[in-house]
XYZ file of C-alpha atoms in Angstrom:
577
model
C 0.000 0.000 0.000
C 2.806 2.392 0.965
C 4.969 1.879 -2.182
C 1.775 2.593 -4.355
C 0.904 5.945 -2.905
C 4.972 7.046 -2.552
C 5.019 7.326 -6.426
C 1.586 8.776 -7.227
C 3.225 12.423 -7.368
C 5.809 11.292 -9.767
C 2.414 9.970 -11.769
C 1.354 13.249 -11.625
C 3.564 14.897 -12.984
C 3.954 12.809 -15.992
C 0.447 12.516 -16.748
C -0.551 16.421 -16.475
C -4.165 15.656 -18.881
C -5.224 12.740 -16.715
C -3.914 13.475 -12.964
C -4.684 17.728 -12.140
C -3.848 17.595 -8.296
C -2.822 20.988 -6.752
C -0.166 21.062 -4.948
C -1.776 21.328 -2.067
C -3.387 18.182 -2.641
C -0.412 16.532 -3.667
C 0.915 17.527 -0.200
C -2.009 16.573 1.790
C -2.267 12.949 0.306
C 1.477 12.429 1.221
C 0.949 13.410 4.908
C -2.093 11.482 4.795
C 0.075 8.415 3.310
C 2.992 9.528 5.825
C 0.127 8.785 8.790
C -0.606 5.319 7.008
C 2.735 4.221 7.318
C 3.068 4.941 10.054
C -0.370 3.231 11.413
C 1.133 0.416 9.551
C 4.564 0.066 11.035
C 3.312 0.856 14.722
C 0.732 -2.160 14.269
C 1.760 -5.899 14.006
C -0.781 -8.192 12.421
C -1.092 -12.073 13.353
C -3.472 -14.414 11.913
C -4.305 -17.268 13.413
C -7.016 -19.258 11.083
C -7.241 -21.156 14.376
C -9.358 -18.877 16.201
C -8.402 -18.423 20.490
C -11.943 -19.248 22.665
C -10.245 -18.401 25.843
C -6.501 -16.941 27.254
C -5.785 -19.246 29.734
C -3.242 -21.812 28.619
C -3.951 -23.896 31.505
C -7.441 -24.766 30.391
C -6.722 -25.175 26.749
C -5.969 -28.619 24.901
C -4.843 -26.476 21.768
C -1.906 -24.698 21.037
C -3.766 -21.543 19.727
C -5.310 -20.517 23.419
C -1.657 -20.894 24.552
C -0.005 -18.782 21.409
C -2.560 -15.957 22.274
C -1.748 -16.412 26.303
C 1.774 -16.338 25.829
C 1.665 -12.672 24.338
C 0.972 -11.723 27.765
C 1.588 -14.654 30.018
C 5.113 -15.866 30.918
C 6.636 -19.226 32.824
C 10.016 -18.877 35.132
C 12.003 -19.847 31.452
C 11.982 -21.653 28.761
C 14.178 -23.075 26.051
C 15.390 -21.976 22.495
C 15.806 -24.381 19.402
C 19.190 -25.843 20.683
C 17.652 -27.022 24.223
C 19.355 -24.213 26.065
C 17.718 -22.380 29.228
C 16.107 -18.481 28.629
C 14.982 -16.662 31.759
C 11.726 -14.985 31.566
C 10.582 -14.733 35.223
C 13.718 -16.392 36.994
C 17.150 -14.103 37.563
C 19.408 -17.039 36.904
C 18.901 -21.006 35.901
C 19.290 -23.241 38.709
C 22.398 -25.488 38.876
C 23.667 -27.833 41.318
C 26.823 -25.395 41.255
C 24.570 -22.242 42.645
C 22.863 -24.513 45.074
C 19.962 -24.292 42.776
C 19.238 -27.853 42.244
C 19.558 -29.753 45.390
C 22.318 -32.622 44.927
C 19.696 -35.441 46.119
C 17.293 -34.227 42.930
C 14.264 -33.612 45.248
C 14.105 -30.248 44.938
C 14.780 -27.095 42.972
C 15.163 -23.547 44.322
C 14.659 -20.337 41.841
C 15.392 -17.272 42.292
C 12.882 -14.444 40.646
C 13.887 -11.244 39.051
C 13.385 -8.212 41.299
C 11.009 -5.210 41.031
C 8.636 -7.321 38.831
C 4.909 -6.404 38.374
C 1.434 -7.506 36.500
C 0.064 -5.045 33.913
C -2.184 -3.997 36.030
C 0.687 -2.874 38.517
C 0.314 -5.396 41.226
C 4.229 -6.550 42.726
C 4.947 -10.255 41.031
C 6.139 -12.496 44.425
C 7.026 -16.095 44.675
C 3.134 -16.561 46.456
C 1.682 -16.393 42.438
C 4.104 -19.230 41.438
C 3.054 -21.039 44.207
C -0.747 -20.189 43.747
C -0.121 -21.189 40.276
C 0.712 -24.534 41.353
C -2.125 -25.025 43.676
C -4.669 -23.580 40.830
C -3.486 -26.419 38.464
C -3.418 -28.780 40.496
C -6.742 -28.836 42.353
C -8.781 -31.696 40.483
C -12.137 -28.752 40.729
C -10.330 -26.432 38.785
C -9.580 -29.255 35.799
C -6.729 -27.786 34.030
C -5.342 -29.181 31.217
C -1.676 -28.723 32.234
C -2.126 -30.809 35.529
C -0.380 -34.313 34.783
C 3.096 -32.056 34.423
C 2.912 -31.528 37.535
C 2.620 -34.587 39.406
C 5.584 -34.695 40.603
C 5.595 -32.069 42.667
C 4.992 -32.937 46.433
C 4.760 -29.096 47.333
C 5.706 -25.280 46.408
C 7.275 -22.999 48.673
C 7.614 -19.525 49.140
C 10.832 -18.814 50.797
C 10.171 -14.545 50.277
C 9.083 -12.740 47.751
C 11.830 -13.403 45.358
C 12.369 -17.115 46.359
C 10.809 -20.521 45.200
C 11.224 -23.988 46.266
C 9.712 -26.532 44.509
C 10.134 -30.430 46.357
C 9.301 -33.338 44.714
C 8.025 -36.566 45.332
C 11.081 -38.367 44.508
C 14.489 -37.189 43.117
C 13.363 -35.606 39.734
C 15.641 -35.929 36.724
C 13.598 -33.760 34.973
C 13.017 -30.361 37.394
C 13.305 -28.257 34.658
C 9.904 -29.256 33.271
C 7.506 -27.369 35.690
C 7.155 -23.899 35.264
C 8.939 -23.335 31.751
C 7.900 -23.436 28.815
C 4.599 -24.089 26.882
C 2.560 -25.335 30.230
C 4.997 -23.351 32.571
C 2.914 -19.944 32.476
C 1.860 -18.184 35.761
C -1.070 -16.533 36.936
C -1.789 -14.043 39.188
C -2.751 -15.060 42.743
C -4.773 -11.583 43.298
C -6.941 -12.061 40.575
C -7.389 -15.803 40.423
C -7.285 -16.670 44.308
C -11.575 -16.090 44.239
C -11.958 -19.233 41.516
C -9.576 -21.669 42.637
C -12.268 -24.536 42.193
C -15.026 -25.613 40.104
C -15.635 -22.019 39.006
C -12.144 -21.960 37.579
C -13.453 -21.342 33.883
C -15.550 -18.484 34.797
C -12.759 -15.875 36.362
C -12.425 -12.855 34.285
C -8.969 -13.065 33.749
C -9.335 -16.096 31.751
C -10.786 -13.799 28.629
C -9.068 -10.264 30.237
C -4.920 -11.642 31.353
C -3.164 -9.818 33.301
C 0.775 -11.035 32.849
C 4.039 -9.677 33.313
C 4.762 -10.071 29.879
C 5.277 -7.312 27.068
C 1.657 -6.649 26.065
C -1.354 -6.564 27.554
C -4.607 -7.477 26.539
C -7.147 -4.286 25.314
C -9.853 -6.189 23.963
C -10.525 -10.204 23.048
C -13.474 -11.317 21.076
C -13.693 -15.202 21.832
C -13.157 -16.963 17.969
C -12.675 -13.640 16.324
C -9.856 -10.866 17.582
C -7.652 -10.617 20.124
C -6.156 -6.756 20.664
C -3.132 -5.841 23.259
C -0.910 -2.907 23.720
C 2.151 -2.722 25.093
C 2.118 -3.454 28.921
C 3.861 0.038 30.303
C 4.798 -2.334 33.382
C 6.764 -4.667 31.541
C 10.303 -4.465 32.691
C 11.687 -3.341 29.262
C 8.698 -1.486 28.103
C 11.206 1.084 26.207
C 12.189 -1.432 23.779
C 8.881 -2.517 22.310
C 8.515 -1.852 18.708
C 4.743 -2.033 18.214
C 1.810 0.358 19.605
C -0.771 -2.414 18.870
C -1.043 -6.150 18.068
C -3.755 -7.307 16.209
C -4.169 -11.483 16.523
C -6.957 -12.194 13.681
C -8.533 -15.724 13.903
C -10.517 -17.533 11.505
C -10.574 -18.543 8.097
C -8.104 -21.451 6.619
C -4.547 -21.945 7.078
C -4.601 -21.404 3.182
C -5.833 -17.872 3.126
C -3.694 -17.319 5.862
C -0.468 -18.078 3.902
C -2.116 -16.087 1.436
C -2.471 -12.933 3.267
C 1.326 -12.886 4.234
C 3.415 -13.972 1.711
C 0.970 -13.076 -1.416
C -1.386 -9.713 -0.933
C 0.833 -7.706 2.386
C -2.328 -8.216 4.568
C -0.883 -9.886 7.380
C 2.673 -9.477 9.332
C 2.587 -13.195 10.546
C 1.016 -16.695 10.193
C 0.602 -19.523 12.583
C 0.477 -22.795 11.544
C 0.619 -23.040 8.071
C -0.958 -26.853 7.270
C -1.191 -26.312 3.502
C 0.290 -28.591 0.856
C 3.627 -27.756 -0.056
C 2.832 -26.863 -4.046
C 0.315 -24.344 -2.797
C 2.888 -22.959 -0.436
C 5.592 -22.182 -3.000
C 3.329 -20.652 -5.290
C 2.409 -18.068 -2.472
C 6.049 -17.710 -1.877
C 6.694 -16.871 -5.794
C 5.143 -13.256 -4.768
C 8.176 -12.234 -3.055
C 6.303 -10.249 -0.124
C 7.312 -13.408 2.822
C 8.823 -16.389 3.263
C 8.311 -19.727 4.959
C 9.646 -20.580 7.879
C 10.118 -24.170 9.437
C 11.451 -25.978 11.953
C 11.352 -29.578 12.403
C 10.880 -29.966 16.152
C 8.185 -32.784 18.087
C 5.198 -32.626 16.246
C 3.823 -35.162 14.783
C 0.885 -35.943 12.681
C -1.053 -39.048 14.171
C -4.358 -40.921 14.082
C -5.631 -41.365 17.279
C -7.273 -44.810 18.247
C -10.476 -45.098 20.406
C -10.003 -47.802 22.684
C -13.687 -47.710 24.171
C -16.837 -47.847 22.519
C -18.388 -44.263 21.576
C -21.490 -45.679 20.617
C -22.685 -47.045 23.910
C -23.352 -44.650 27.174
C -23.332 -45.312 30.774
C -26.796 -44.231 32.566
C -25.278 -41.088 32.861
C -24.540 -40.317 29.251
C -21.140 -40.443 29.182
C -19.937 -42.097 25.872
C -16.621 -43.333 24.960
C -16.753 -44.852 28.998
C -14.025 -47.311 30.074
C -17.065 -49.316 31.027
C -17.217 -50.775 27.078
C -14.563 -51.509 25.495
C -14.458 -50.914 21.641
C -15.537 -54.390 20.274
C -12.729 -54.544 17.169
C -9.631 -51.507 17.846
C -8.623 -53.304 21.486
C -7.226 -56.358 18.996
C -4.204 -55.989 18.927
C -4.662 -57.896 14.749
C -7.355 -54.983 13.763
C -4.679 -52.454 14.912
C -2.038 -53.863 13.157
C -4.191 -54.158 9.998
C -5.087 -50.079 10.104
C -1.567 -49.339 10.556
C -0.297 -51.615 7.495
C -3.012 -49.829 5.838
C -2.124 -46.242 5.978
C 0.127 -44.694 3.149
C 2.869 -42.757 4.982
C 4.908 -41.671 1.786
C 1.988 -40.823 -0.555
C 0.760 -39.020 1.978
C 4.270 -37.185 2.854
C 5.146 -36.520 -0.567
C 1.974 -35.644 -2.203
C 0.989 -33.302 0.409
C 3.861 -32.279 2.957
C 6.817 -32.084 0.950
C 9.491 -30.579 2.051
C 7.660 -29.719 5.379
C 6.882 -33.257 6.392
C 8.972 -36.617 6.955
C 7.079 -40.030 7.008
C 7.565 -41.558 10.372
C 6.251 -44.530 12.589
C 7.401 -42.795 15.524
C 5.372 -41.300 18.489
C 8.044 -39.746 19.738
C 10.810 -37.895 17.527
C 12.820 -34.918 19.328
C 15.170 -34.208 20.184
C 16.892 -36.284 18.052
C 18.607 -38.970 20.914
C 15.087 -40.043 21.499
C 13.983 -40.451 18.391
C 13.857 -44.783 17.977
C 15.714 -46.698 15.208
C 14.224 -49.404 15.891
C 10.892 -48.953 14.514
C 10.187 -49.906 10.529
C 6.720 -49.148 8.511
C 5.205 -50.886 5.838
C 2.291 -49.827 3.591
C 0.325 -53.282 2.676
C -3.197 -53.789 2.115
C -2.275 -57.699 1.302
C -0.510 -58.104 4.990
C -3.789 -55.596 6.235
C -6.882 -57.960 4.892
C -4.671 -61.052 6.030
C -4.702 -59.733 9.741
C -8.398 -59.063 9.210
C -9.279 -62.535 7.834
C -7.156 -64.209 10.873
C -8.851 -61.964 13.720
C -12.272 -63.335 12.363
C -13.698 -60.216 10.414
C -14.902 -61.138 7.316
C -17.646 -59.826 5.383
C -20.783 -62.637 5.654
C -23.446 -60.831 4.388
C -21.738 -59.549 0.942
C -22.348 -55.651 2.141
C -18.664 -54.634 1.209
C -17.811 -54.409 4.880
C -16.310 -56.638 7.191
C -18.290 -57.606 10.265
C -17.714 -60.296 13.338
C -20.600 -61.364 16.018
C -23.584 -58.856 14.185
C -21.133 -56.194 14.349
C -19.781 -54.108 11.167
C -16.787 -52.879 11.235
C -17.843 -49.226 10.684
C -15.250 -46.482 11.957
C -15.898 -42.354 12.554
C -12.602 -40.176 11.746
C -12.613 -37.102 12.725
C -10.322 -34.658 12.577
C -10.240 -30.544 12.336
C -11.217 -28.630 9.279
C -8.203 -28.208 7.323
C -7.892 -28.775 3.653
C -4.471 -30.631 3.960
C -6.286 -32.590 6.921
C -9.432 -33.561 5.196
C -7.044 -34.979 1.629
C -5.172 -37.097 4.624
C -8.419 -38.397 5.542
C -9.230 -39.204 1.817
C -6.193 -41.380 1.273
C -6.880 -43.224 4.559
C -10.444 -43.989 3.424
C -9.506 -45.063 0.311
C -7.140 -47.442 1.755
C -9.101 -48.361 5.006
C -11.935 -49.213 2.455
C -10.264 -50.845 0.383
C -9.618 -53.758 3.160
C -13.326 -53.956 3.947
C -13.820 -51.310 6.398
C -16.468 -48.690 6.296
C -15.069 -45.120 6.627
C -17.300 -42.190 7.608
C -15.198 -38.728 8.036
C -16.377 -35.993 10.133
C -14.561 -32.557 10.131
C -14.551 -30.102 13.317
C -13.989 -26.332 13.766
C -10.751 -26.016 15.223
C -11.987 -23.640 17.359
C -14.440 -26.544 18.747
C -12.239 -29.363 18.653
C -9.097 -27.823 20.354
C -11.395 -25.674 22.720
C -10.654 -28.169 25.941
C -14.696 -27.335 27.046
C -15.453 -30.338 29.026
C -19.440 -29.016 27.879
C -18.667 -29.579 24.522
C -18.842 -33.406 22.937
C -16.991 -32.409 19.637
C -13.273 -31.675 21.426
C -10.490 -33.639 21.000
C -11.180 -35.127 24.905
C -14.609 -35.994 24.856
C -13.248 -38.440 21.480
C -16.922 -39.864 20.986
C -15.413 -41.363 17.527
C -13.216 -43.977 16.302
C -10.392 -42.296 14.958
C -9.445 -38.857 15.039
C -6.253 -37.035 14.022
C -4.209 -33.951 15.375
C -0.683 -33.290 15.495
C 1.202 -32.875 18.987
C 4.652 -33.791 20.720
C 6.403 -32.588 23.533
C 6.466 -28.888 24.562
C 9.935 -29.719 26.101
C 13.638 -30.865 25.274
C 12.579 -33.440 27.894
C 9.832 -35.588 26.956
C 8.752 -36.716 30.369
C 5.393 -34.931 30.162
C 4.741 -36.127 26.849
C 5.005 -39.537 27.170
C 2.842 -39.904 30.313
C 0.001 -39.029 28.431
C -0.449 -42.777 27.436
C -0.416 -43.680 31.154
C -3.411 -44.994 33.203
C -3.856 -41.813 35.135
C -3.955 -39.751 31.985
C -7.129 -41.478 30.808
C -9.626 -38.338 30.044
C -13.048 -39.129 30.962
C -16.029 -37.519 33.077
C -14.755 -38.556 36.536
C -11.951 -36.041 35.637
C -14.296 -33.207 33.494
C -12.033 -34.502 30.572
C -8.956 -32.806 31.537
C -6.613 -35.161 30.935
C -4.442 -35.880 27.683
C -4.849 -39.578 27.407
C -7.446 -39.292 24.762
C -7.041 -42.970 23.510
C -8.095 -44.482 26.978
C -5.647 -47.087 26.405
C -4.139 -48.235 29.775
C -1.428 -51.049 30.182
C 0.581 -51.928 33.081
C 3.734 -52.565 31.821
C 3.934 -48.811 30.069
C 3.008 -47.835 33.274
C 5.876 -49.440 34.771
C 8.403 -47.781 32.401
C 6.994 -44.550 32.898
C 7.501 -44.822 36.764
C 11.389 -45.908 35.742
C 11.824 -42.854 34.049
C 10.640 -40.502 36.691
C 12.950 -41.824 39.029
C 15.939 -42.660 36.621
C 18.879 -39.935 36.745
C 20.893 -41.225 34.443
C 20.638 -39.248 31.253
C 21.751 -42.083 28.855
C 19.533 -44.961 30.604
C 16.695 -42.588 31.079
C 16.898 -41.841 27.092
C 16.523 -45.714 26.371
C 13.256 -45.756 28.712
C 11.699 -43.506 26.689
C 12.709 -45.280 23.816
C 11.578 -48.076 25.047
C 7.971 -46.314 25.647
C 7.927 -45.120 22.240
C 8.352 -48.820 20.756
C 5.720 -49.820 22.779
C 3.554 -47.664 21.667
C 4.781 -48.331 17.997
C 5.252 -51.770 18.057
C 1.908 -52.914 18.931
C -0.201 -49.712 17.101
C -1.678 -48.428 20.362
C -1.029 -45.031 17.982
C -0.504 -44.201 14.453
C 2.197 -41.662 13.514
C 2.059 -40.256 10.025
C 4.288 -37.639 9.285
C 7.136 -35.831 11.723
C 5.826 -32.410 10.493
C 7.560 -29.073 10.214
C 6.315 -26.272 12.502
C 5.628 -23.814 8.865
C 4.962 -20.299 9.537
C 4.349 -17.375 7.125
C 5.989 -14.082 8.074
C 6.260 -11.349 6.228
C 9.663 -9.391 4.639
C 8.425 -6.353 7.282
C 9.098 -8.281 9.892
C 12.218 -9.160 12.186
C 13.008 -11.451 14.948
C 11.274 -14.381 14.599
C 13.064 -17.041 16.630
C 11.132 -20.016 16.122
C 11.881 -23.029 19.201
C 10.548 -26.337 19.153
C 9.906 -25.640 23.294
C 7.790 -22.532 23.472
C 5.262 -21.265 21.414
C 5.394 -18.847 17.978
C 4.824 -15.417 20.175
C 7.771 -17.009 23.088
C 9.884 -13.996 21.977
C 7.397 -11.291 20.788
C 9.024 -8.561 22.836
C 11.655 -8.620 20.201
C 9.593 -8.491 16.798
C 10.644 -5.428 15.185
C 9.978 -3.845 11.755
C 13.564 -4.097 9.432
């Protein structure tokens, strides 16, 4: 827009018949184009086609709450993309050479920068990092965040400046509470009046108040979020933008389109598109792609109850019924032979996608070489015929005892989501089982509302597919989510992360090994170990280890993109070139 108005006068001049402006005219459009610049430089626009519904990263199951939250929300630290400690809140990183970590690994001590305050002027202490922990952690309150931090037997206070957090056992893994991704705290003074059931309804989960560089001016839930710079922040000088506009809505499509092709948009989160479409945008020259291969991976999610049978209560998808075909251990085998990793991969990730069998994949140590795939619908309708599932009454579909073997895959609208689906039909059907797809707002199915039936925890399908991995360099947190304890259901307002309800003893039994191994190397072959578990016999089905892909715009400096924090970890230092 600015480049088109700067040469208008030059127009003018050359095209007297057609273009008569006085020159006072002449001089009032270029202030008026001076003021647009300026408008334009002072404001940074995000768009998220993932809309936020609510900016409390603790009661969120999808990384868009948190990437709006984190704008204005901070942990102690966090890590950058080579696994090294940043301070946010915390003056220096504990070390058993400072005294910080205790040499027994029960506890950690931190100390917290000085002088710090909330937007709204209130004195940060160590009592809201302890209140933090509490909030989480109180079964009422159902966060989503709770199971990382389990290990903590309690938070102290030492004074204002001073935290001690002991643990249960010694904890190889301290660093993993407050930091990062699930490490945000909240403020004591404005959250201390819905520390319980009423969690979801405090204020401050649509209006923050953080210590972080902006503050929030005005949220629309699944439309807008608005901040300005926080004036406490403790380097409110060096903020570059005036306002910050976070758009949600629409595709990740148009998205890419508005930043690399028309100039509409500074930034873009989460760019799921299919690579061809992606370097076409590129072409226009006005942004550029940015990846990073870090923990996420795309998987399909197995139910391992029943989602068409209820308890008395209504609660579908119950560990009281089992799914009558995915707990074999034959059908599960059969659905992963029959999934086309590299078709999928190449057709429609590209460059930003790797084909993998592997549940867990960063960092790279952990990432198992002992895992192989194979794409074979032969091998598939073998398994099928030996677990007894034929198809008796000539219907195209498979069926055992009365029952077809009919599945629901869901996933969240995306285009390069929904072609994913296609190809896993078509295979999936091609072996005799019926395929029905279903397609969610993102908004919906990432929302974490324990009212709403359609999220990713309620899982009243079959199948359903999302990308996650761990939000740390350790991958403690991650991998518990297969656990026993982790099981998401009504009991625990669907909270919890283990959306597959799958529960066996003897993964149990390696995750309890890792929590108390302090060992580095043997602790690394426990959670490979976990991993090829979970692999080996299909309790999950990895597809692709997929880029993080965002779209950000030539205008815009300082993107430092970490597999361990979120896009907006390092916002305070966005600039204009």
């Amino acid at each position: 827009m600015a480049s088109r108005y700067a040469i208008l006068p030059l127009l003018c001049l050359l095209l007297l018949s057609s273009c008569r402006s006085s020159p006072n005219s002449v001089q009032t459009e270029a202030a008026s184009v001076s003021r647009e610049e300026a408008v334009a430089s002072d404001t940074l626009r995000l768009l998220y086609w993932q809309a936020p519904t609510i900016l409390n990263p603790h009661f969120s199951s999808g990384f868009k709450d948190s990437e709006a939250s984190r704008i204005t929300l901070e942990p102690l630290a966090s890590f950058n993309a080579q696994g090294e400690m940043v301070l946010f809140l915390a003056a220096e990183e504990p070390s058993l050479e400072n005294g910080g970590v205790a040499a027994d690994g029960r506890s950690v001590t931190w100390q917290l920068k000085e002088g710090l305050q909330w937007s709204d002027g209130t004195p940060f202490t160590a009592n809201d990092v302890v209140f933090t922990y509490e909030f989480i952690t109180n079964p009422e309150v159902g966060s989503t965040t709770a199971g990382t931090y389990e290990s903590i037997e309690r938070v102290e206070a030492l004074d204002n400046t001073t935290v001690q957090i002991i643990f249960k056992e010694p904890n190889p893994a301290w660093y993993l509470v407050f930091t990062g991704t699930e490490g945000m705290i909240l403020p004591q003074h404005l959250f201390q009046d819905y520390a319980g059931a009423n969690g979801r309804e405090a204020p401050a989960n649509r209006m923050p108040v953080g210590t972080g560089p902006y503050r929030v001016a005005e949220f629309r839930p699944g439309d807008v979020v608005v901040y300005e710079p926080n004036p406490n922040y403790r380097a409110a000088d060096s903020l570059a933008f005036k306002r910050i506009e976070l758009k949600g809505g629409g595709d990740a499509t148009s998205a890419a389109r508005a930043v690399l092709q028309t100039g509409d948009a500074d930034f873009a989160y989460n760019l799921q598109v299919e690579a061809p479409v992606l370097q076409q945008l590129e072409a226009a020259g006005r942004g550029e792609v940015v990846t990073s291969f870090g923990s996420l991976v795309e998987r399909v999610i197995l139910n391992f109850t029943d989602p068409n049978q209820a308890t008395p209560d209504g609660e579908r998808s119950s560990l009281q019924f089992p799914h009558p075909f995915l707990v074999d251990p034959q059908v599960r085998q059969a659905l992963n032979l029959a999934i086309d990793r590299e078709t999928i991969t190449e057709r429609l990730y590209g460059s930003t996608g790797r084909a993998t069998t592997n549940f867990l994949v960063a960092p790279e140590p952990f990432n198992s070489s002992n895992t192989t795939y194979t794409y074979s619908l032969d091998q598939a309708q073998t398994l099928l015929d030996q677990a007894g599932w034929v198809d008796t009454n000539n219907n195209g579909t498979r069926d055992k005892e009365g029952i077809e073997m009919t599945v629901v895959f869901q996933t969240s609208v995306n285009p390069l989501r929904q072609k994913t689906q296609e190809i896993i039909k078509q295979s999936l059907e091609a072996i005799g089982i019926r395929v029905e797809l279903k397609s969610i707002d993102a908004s919906v199915y990432f929302s974490g509302d324990p009212a709403n039936s359609e999220t990713v925890e309620r899982f009243q399908a079959d199948l359903q597919m999302l990308a996650t991995g761990n939000t740390n360099p350790d991958p403690g947190a991650y991998m518990k989510t297969y656990t026993c304890d982790e099981i998401t259901q009504k009991a625990n307002s669907w909270s919890k992360q283990n959306y597959a309800r799958y529960c066996n003893p003897a993964y149990d039994a390696l995750w309890e090994q890792s929590n108390r191994e302090l060992n580095p190397e043997r602790r690394q072959q426990i959670f490979i170990q976990m991993n090829d578990l979970l692999v080996n016999e299909a309790v999950v089905l990895p597809v692709v280890h997929r880029a993080d892909a965002a779209g950000v715009s030539n205008q815009l400096v300082g993107i430092d993109l970490t597999p361990w924090d979120l896009h907006t970890w390092n916002i305070a230092e966005w600039q204009r070139p």
